[in-house]
mmCIF file of C-alpha atoms in Angstrom:
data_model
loop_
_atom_site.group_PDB
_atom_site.id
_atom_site.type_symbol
_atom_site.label_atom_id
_atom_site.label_comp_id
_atom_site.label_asym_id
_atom_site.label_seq_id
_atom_site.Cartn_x
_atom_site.Cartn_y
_atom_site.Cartn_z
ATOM 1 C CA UNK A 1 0.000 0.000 0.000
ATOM 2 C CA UNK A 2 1.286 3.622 -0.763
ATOM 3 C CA UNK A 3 1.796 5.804 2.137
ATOM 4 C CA UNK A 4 -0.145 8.847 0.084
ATOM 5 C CA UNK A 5 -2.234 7.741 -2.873
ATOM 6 C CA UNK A 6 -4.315 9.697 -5.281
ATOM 7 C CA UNK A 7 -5.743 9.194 -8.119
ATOM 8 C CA UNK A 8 -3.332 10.301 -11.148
ATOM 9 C CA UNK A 9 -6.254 11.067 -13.174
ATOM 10 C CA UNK A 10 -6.653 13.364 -15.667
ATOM 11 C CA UNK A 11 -9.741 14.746 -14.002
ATOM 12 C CA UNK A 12 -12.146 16.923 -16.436
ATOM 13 C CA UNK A 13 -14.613 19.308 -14.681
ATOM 14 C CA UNK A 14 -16.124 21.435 -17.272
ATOM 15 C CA UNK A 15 -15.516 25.825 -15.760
ATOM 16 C CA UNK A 16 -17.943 26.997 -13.144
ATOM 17 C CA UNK A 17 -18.557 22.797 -11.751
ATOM 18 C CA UNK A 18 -16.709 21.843 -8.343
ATOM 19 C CA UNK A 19 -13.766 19.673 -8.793
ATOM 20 C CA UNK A 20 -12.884 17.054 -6.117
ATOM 21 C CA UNK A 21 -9.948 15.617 -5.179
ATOM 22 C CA UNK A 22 -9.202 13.122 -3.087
ATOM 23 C CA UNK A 23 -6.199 11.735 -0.889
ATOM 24 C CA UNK A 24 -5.746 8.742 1.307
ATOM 25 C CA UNK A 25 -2.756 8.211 3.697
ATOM 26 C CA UNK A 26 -1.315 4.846 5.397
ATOM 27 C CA UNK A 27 0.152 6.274 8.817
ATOM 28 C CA UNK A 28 -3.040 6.603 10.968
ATOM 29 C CA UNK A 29 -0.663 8.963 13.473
ATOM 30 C CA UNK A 30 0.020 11.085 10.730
ATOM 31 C CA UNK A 31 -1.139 14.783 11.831
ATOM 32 C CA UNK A 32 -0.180 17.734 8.986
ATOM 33 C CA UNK A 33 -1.760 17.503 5.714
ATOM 34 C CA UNK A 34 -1.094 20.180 2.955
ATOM 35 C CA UNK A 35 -2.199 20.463 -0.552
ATOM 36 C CA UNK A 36 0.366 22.002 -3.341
ATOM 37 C CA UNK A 37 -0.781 23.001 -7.074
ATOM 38 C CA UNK A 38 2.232 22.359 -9.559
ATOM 39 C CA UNK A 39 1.564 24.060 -12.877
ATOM 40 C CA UNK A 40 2.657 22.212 -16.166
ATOM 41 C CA UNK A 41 6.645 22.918 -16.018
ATOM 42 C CA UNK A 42 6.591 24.652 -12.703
ATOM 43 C CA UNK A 43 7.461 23.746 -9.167
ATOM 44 C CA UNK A 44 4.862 23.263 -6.484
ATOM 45 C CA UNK A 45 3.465 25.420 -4.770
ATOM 46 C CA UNK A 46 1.550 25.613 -1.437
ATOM 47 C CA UNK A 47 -2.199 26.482 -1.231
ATOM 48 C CA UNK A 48 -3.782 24.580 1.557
ATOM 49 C CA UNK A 49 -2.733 23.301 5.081
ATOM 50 C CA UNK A 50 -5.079 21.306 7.478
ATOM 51 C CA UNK A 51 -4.574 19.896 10.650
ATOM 52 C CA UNK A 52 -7.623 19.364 12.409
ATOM 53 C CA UNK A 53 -10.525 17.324 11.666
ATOM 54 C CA UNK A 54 -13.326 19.380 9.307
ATOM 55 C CA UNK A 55 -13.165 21.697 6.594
ATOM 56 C CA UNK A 56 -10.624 24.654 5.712
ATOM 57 C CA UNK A 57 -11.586 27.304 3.526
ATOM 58 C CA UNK A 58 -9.478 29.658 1.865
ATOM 59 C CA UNK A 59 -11.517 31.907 -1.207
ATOM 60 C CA UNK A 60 -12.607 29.198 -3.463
ATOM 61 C CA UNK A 61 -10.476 26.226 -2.150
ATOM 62 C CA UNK A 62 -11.703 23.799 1.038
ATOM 63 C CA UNK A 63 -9.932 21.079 2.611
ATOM 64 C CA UNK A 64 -11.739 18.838 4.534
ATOM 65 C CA UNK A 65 -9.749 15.950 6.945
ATOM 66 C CA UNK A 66 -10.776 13.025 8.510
ATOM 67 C CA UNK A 67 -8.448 11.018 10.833
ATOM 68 C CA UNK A 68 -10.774 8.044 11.377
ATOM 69 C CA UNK A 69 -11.118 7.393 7.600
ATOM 70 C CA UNK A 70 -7.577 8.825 6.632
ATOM 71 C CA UNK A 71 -8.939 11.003 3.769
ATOM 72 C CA UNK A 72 -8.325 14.154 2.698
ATOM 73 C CA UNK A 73 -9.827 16.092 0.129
ATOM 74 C CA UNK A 74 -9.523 19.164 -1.638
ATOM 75 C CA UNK A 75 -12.606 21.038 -3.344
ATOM 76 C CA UNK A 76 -12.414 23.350 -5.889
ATOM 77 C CA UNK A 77 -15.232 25.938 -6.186
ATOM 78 C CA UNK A 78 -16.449 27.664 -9.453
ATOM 79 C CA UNK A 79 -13.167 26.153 -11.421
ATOM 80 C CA UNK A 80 -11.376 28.057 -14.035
ATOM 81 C CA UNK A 81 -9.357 26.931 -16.993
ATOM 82 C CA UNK A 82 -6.172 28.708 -14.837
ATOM 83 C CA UNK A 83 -7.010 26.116 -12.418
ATOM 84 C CA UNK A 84 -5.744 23.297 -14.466
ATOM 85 C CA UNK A 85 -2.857 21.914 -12.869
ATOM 86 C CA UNK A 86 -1.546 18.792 -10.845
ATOM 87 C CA UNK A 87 -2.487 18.424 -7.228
ATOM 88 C CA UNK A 88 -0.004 17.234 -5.005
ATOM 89 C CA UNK A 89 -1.102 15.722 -1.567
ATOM 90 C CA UNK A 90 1.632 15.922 1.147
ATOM 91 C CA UNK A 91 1.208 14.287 4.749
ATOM 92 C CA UNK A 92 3.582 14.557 7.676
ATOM 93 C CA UNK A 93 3.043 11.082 8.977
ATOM 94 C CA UNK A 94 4.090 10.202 12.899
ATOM 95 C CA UNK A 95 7.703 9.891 11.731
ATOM 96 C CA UNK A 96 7.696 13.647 11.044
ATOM 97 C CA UNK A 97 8.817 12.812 7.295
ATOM 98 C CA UNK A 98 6.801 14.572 4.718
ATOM 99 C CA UNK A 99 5.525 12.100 2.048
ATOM 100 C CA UNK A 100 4.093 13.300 -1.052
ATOM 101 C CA UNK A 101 1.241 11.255 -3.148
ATOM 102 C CA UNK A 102 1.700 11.361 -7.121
ATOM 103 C CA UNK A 103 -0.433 13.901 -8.261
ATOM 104 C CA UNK A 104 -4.093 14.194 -9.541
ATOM 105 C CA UNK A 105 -3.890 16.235 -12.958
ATOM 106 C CA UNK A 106 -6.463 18.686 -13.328
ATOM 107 C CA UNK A 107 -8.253 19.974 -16.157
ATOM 108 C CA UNK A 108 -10.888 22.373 -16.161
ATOM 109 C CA UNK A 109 -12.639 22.717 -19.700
ATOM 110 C CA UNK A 110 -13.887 26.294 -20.811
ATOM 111 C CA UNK B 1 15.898 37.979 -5.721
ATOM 112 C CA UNK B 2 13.049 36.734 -3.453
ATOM 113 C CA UNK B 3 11.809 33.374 -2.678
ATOM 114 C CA UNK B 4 14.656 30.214 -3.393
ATOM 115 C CA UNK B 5 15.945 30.552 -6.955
ATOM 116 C CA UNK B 6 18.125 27.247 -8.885
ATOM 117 C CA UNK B 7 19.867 27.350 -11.536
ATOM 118 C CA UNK B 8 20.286 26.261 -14.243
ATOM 119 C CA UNK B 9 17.167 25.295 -15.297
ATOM 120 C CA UNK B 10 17.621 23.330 -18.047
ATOM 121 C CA UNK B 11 20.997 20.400 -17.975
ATOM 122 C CA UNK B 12 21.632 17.858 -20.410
ATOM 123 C CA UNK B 13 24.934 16.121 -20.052
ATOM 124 C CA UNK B 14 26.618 12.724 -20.551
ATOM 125 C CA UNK B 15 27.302 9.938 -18.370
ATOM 126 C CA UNK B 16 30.855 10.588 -17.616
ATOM 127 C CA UNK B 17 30.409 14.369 -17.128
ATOM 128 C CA UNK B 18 30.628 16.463 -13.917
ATOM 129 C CA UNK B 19 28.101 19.127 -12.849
ATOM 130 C CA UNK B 20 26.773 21.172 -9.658
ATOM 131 C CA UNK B 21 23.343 22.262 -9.326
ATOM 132 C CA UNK B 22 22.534 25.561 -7.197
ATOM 133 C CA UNK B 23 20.018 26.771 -5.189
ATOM 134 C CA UNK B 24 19.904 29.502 -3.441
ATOM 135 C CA UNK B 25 17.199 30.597 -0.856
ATOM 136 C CA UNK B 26 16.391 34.374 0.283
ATOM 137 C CA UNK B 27 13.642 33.856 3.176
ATOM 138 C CA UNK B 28 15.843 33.059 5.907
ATOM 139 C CA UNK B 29 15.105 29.746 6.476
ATOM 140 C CA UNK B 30 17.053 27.363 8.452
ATOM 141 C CA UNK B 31 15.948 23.808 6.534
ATOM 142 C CA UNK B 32 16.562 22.928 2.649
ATOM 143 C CA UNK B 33 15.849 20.039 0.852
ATOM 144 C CA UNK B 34 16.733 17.948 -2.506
ATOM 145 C CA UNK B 35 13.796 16.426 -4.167
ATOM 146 C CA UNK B 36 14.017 14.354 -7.450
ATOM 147 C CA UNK B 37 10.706 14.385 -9.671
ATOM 148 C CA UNK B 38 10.180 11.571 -11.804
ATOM 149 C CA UNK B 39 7.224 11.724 -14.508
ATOM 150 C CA UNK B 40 3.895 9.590 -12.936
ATOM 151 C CA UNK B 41 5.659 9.388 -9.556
ATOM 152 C CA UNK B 42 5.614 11.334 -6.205
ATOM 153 C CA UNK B 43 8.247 14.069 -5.593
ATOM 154 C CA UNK B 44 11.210 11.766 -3.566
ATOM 155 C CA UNK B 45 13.517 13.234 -1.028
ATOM 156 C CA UNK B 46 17.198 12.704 -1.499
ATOM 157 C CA UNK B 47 18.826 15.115 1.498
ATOM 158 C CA UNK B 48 17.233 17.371 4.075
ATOM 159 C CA UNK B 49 20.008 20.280 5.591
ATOM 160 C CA UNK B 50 19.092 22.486 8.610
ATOM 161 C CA UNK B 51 21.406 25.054 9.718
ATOM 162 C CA UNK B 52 23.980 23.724 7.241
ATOM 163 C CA UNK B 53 24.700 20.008 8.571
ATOM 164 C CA UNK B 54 22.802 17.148 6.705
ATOM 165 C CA UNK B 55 19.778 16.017 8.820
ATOM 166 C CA UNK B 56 18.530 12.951 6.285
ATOM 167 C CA UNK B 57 20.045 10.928 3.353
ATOM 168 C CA UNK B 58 17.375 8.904 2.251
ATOM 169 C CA UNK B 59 19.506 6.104 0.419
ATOM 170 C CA UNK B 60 20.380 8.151 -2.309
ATOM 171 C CA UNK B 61 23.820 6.713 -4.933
ATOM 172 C CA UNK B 62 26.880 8.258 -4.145
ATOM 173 C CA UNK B 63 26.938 9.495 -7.987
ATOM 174 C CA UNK B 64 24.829 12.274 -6.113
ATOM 175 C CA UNK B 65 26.914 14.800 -3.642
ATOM 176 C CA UNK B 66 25.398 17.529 -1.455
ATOM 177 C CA UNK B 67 27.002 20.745 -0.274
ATOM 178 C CA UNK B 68 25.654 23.247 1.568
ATOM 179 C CA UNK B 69 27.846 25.925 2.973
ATOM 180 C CA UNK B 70 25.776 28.109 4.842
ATOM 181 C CA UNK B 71 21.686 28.228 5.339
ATOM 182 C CA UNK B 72 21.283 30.282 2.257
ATOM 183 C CA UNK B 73 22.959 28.174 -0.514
ATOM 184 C CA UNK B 74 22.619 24.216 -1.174
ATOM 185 C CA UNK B 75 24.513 22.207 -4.279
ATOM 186 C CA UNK B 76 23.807 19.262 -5.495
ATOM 187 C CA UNK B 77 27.068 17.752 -7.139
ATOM 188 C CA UNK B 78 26.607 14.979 -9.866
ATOM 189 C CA UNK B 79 28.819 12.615 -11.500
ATOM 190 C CA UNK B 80 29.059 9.977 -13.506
ATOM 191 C CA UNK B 81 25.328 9.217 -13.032
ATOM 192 C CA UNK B 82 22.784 6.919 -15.393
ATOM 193 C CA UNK B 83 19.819 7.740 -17.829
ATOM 194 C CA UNK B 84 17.301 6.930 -14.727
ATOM 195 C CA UNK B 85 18.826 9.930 -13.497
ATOM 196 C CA UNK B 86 17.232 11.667 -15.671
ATOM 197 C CA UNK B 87 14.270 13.804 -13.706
ATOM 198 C CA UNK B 88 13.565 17.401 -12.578
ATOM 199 C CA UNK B 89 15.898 18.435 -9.308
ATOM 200 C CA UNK B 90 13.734 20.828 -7.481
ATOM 201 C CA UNK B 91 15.176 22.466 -4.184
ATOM 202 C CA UNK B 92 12.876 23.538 -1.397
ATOM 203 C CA UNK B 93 13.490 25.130 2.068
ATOM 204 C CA UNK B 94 10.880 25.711 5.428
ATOM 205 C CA UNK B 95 11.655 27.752 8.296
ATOM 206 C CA UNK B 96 12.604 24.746 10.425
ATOM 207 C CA UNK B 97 12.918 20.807 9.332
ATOM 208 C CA UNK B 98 10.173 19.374 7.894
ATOM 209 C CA UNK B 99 8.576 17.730 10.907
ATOM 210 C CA UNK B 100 5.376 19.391 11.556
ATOM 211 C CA UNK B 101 3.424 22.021 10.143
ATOM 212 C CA UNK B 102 6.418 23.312 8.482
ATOM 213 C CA UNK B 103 6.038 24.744 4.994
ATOM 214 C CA UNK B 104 8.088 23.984 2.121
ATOM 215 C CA UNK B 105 9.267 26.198 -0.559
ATOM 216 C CA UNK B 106 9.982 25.411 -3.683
ATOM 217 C CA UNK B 107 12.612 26.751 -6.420
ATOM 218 C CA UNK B 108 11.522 26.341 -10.556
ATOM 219 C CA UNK B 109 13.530 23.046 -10.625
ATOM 220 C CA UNK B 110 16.425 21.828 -13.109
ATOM 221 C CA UNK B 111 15.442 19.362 -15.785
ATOM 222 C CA UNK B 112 17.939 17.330 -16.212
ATOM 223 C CA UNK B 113 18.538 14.801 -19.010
ATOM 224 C CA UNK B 114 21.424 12.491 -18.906
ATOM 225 C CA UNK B 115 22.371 10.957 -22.206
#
């Protein structure tokens, strides 16, 4: 089993829709969870941190955690083409190493 | 200069050739970090610094050689290395080692292609 797994997609949401996207982690003591947006080309790039169980929002982005079911997501509101990207899901698992997931590729259709 | 900046961005060279990657990072941060980023796979750490002495070495070859001289400036010396090498290098730092809520960084990467 992968320590972070997402779905590599591509995932098509046409513009305006809500994209979803999902993470699951292995180490149930794992306690920081952060989602980074790497344009085509470009290095990552931080835009949501969680640490608590529930939903984060930041403008049109919410992360939502849950511990028992080792899941987090990240929801997308009103997408836009500039949106299009790859989603990286990071979690700091009880061994205070940062392990990344592969990516979900996003690609939001005008 | 703001955020961490590498350089160069773009590297092609053979197998038997030497060459340094640089990164340099303007936010005062204590930590920095070599990841290698393989196409369909998730970013891998190869070395973690903070405050200039090597923290983590996660089983990376020996073809692969880090330097970093002060909390500013990281290298990543390469020689002699293999095709599978070929990946984009990105450097990161966070205001402390990567162990909690700490925040990572990142600079635009070198792409490197080893023929």
């Amino acid at each position: 089993q992968k320590e972070v797994e997402q779905n590599s997609g591509p995932l098509s949401v046409p513009e305006g829709a809500i994209a979803s996207l999902n993470c699951t982690y292995s180490d149930r003591g794992s306690q920081s969870f952060f989602w980074y947006r790497q344009y085509s080309g470009k290095s990552p790039e931080l835009i949501m941190s969680i640490y608590s169980n529930g939903d984060k929002e930041d403008g049109r982005f919410t992360a939502q955690l849950n511990k028992a079911s080792q899941y987090v997501s990240l929801l997308i509101r009103d997408s836009q083409p500039s949106d299009s990207a790859t989603y990286l899901c990071a979690v700091n698992n009880q061994g205070g190493k940062l392990i990344f997931g592969q990516g979900t590729e996003l690609s939001v259709k005008p | 200069e703001t955020g961490v900046t590498q350089t160069p961005r773009h590297l092609v060279m053979g197998m038997t050739n030497k060459k340094s990657l640089k990164c340099e990072q303007h936010l005062g941060h204590n930590a920095m970090y070599w990841y290698k980023q393989s196409a369909k796979k998730p970013l891998e750490l190869m070395f973690v610094y903070s405050l200039e002495e090597r923290v983590e070495n996660n089983s990376v070859p020996s073809r692969f050689s880090p330097e970093c001289p002060n909390s500013s400036h990281l290298f990543l010396h390469l020689h002699t290395l293999q095709p599978e090498d070929s990946a984009l290098y990105l450097c990161a730092s966070s205001q402390d080692v990567a162990g909690g809520r700490e925040k990572l960084f990142f600079g635009s990467g070198t792409q490197l292609s080893v023929l």
